[in-house]
PDB file of C-alpha atoms in Angstrom:
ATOM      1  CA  UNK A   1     -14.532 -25.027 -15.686  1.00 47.00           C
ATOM      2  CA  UNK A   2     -14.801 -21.507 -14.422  1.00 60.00           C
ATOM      3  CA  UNK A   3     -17.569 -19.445 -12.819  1.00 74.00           C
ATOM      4  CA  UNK A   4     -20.428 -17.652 -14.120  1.00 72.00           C
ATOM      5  CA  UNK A   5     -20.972 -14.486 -13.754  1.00 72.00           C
ATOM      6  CA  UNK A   6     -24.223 -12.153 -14.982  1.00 71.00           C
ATOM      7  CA  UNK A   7     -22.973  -9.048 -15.798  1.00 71.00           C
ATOM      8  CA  UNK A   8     -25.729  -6.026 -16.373  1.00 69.00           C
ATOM      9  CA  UNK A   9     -26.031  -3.328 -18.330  1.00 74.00           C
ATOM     10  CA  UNK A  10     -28.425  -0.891 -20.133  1.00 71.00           C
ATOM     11  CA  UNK A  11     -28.561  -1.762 -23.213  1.00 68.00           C
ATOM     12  CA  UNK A  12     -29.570   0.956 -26.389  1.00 71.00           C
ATOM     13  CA  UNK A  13     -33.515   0.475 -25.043  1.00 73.00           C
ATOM     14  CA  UNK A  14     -32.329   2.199 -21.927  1.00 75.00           C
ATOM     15  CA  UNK A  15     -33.363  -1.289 -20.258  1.00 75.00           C
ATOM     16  CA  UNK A  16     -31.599  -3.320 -17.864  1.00 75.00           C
ATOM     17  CA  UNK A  17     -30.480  -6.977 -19.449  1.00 72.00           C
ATOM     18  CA  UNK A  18     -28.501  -9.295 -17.756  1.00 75.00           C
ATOM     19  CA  UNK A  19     -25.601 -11.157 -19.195  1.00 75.00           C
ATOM     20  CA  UNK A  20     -24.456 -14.481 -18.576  1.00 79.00           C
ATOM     21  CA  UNK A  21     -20.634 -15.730 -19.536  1.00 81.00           C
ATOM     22  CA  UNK A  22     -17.708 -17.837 -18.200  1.00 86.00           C
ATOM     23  CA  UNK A  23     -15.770 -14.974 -16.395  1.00 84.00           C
ATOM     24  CA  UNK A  24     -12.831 -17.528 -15.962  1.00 87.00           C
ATOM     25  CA  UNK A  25     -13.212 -17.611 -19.739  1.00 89.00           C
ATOM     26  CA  UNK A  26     -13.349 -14.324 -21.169  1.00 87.00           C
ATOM     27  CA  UNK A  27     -10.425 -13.294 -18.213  1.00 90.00           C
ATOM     28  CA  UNK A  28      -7.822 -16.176 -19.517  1.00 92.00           C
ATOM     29  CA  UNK A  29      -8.859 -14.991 -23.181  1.00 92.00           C
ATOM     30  CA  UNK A  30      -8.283 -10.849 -22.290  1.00 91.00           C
ATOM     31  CA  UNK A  31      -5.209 -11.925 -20.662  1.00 94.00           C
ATOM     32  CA  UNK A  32      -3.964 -14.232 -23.546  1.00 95.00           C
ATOM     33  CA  UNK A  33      -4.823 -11.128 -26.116  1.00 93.00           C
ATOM     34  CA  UNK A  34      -3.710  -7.929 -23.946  1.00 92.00           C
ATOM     35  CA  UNK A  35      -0.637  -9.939 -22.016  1.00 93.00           C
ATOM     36  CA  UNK A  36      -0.823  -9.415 -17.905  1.00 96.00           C
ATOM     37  CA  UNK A  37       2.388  -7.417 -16.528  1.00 96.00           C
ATOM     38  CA  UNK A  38       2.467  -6.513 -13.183  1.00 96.00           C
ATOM     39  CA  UNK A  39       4.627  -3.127 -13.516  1.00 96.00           C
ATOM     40  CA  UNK A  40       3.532  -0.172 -15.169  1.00 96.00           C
ATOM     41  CA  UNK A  41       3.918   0.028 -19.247  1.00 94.00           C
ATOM     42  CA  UNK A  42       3.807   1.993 -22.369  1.00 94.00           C
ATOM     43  CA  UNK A  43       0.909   0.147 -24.836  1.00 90.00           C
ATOM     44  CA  UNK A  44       0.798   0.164 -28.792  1.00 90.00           C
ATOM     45  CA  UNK A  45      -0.773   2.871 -28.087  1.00 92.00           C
ATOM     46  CA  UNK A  46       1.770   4.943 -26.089  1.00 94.00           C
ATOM     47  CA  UNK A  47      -0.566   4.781 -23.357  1.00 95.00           C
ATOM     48  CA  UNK A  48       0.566   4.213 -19.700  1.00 96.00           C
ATOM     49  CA  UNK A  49      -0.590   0.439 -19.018  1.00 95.00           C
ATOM     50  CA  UNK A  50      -0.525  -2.330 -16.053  1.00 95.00           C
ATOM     51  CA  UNK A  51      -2.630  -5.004 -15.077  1.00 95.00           C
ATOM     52  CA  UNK A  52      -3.920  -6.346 -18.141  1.00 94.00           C
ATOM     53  CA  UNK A  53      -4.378  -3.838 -20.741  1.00 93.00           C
ATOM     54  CA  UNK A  54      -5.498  -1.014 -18.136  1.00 95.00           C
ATOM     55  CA  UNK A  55      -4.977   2.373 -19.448  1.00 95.00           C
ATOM     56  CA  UNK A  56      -3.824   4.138 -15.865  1.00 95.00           C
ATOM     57  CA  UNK A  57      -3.089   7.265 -17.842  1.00 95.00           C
ATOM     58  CA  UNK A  58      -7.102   8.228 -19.325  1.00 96.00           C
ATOM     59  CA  UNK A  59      -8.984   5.480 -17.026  1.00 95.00           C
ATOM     60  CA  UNK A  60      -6.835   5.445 -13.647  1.00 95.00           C
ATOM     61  CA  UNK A  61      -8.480   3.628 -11.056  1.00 95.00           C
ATOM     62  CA  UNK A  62     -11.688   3.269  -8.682  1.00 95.00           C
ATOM     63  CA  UNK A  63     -11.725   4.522  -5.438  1.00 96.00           C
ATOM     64  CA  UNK A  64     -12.102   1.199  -4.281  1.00 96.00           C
ATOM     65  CA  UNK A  65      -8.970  -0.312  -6.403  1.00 95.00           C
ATOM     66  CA  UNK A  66      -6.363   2.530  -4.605  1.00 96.00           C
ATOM     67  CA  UNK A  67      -8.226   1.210  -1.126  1.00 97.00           C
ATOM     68  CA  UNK A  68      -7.366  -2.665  -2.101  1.00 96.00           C
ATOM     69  CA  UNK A  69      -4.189  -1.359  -3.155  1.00 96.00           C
ATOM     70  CA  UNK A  70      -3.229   0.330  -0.133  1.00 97.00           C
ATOM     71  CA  UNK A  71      -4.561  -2.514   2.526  1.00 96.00           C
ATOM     72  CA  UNK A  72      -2.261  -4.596   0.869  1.00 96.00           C
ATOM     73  CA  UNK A  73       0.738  -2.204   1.256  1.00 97.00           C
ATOM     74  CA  UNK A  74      -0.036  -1.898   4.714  1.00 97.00           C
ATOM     75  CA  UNK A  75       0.026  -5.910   5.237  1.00 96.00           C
ATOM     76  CA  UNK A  76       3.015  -6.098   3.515  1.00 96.00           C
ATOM     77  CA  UNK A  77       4.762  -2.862   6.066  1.00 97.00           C
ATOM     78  CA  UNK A  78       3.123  -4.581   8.975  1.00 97.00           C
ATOM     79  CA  UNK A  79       3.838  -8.168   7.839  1.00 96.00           C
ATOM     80  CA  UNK A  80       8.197  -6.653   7.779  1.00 97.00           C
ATOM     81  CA  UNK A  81       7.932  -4.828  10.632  1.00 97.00           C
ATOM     82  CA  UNK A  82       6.481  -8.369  12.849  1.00 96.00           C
ATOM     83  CA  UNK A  83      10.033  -9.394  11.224  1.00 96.00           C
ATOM     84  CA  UNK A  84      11.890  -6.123  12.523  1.00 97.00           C
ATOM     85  CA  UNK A  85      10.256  -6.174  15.768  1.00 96.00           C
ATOM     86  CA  UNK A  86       8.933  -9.742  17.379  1.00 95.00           C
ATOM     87  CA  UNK A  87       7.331  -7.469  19.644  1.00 96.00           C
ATOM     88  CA  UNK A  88       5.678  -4.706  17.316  1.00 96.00           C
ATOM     89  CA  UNK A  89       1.907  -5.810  18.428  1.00 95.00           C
ATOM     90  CA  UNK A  90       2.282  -5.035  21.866  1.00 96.00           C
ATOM     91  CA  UNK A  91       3.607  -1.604  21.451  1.00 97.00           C
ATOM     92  CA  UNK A  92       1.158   1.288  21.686  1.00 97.00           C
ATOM     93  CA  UNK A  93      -0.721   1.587  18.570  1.00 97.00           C
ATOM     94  CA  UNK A  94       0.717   4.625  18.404  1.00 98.00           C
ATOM     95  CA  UNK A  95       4.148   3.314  17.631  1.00 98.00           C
ATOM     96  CA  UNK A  96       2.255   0.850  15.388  1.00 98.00           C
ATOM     97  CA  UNK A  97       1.070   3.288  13.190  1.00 98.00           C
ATOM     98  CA  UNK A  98       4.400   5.692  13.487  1.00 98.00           C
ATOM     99  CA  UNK A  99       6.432   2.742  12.006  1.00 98.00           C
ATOM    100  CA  UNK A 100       3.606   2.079   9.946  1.00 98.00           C
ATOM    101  CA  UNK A 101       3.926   4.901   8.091  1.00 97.00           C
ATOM    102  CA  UNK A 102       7.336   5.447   7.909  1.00 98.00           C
ATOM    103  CA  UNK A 103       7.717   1.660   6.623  1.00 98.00           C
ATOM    104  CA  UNK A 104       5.710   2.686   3.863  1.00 97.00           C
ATOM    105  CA  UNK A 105       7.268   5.924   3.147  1.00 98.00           C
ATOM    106  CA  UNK A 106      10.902   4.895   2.910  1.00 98.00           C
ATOM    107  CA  UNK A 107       9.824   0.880   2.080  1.00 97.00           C
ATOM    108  CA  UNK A 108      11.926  -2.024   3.384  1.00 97.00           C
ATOM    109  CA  UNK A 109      15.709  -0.856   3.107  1.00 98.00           C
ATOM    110  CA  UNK A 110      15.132   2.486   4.012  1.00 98.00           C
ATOM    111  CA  UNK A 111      13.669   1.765   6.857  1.00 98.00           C
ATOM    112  CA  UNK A 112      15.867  -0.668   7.861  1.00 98.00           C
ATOM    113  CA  UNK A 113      18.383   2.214   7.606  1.00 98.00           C
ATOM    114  CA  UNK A 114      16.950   3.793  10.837  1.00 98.00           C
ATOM    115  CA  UNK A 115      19.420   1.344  13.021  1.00 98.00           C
ATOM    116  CA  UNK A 116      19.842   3.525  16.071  1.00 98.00           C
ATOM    117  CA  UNK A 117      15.803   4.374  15.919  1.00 98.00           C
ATOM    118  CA  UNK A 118      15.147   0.716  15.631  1.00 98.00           C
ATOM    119  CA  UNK A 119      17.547  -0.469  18.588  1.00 98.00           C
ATOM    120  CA  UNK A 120      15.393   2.545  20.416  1.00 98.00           C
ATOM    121  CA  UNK A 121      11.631   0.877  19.277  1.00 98.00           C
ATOM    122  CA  UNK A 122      12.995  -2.412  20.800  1.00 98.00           C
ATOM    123  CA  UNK A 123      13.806  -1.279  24.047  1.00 98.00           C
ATOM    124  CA  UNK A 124      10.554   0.597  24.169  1.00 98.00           C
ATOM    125  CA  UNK A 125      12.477   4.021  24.656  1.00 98.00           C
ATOM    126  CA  UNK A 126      10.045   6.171  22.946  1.00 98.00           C
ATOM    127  CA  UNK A 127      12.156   9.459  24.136  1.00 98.00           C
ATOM    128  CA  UNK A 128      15.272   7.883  22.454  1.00 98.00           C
ATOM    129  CA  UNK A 129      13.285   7.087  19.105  1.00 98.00           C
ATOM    130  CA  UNK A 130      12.124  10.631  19.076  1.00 98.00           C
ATOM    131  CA  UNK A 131      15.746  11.708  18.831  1.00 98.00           C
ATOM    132  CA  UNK A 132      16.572   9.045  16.299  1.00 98.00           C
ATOM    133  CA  UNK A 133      13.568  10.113  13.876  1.00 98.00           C
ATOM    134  CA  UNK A 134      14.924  13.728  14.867  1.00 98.00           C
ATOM    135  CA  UNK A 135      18.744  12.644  13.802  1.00 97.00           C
ATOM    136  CA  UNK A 136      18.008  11.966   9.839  1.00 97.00           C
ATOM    137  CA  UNK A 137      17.555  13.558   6.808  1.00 97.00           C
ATOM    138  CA  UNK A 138      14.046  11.945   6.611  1.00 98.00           C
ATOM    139  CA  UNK A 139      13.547  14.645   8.624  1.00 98.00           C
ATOM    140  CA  UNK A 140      14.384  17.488   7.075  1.00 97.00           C
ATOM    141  CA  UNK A 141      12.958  15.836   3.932  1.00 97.00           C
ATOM    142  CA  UNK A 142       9.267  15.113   5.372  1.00 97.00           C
ATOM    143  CA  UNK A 143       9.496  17.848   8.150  1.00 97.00           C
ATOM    144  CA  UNK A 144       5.749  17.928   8.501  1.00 98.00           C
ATOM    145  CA  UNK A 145       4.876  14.358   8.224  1.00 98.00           C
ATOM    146  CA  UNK A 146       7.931  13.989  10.542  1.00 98.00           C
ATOM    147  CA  UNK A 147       6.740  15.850  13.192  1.00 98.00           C
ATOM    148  CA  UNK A 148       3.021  14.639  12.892  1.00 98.00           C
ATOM    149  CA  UNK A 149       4.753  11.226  13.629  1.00 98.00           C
ATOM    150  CA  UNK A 150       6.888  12.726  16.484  1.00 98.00           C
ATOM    151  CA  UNK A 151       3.639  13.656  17.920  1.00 98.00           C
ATOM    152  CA  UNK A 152       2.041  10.873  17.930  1.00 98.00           C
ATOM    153  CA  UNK A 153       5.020   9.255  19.618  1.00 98.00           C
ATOM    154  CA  UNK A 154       5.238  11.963  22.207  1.00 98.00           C
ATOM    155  CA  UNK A 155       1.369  11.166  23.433  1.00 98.00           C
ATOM    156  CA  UNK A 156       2.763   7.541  24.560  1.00 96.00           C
ATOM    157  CA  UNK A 157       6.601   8.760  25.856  1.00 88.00           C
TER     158      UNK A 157
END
């Protein structure tokens, strides 16, 4: 048994009606006719896809959907780096958000590929990880989000 839900809408009367149906239901029955996949897809249609049967290509997404999205990227880059670093929240919350963001910029193995930078974070020599993020083609890739980081490492060395 599954929950209700009252859905409203304007109906052709330009009036406000409230509808009433099993939104367990009708979301096991969209999911049984449309398929759920978790990675993006062409339809039947040719039409960029993911989810269940959401065209990202004309519809996209809310605001609010790229905001849930995102909050769980960043649990899942914080959640890695409390692996990385058993120490990571008592370092500034500068360094927080510097690894933060370069966690979810290069994901898991790339980050993991900063070894020298990482030995640096856990001795807490911020002047050392400077050099480090300095010392890689991320770098010269992302010079601007690079030194914007650098920065922000700078105002706690």
């Amino acid at each position: 048994m599954g929950g209700y839900w009252v859905y409203y809408c304007i109906n052709g009367s330009d009036k406000i009606v409230g509808v009433k149906m099993n939104s367990t239901e009708l979301k096991n029955q969209l999911i049984e006719h449309e398929g759920l996949r978790l990675k993006p897809y062409k339809c039947t249609a040719g039409k960029l896809t993911i989810g269940c049967g959401r065209n990202i290509e004309d519809v996209g997404i809310s605001y609010e959907e790229a905001m849930y999205m995102l909050q769980n990227d960043v649990n899942i880059c914080i959640n890695d780096l409390c692996g990385i670093f058993p120490a990571f929240g008592s370092y500034p919350e500068n360094i927080q958000r510097v690894l933060t963001d370069m966690r979810f910029q290069l994901g898991s193995k790339g980050f993991r590929g900063f070894r020298m930078m990482i030995r640096a974070v856990k001795n807490q020599d911020w002047p050392d990880m400077i050099r480090q993020m300095k010392d890689s083609a991320w770098y010269g890739q992302t010079p601007n989000r690079a030194n914007n980081l650098i920065r922000m490492v700078k105002a706690v060395a």
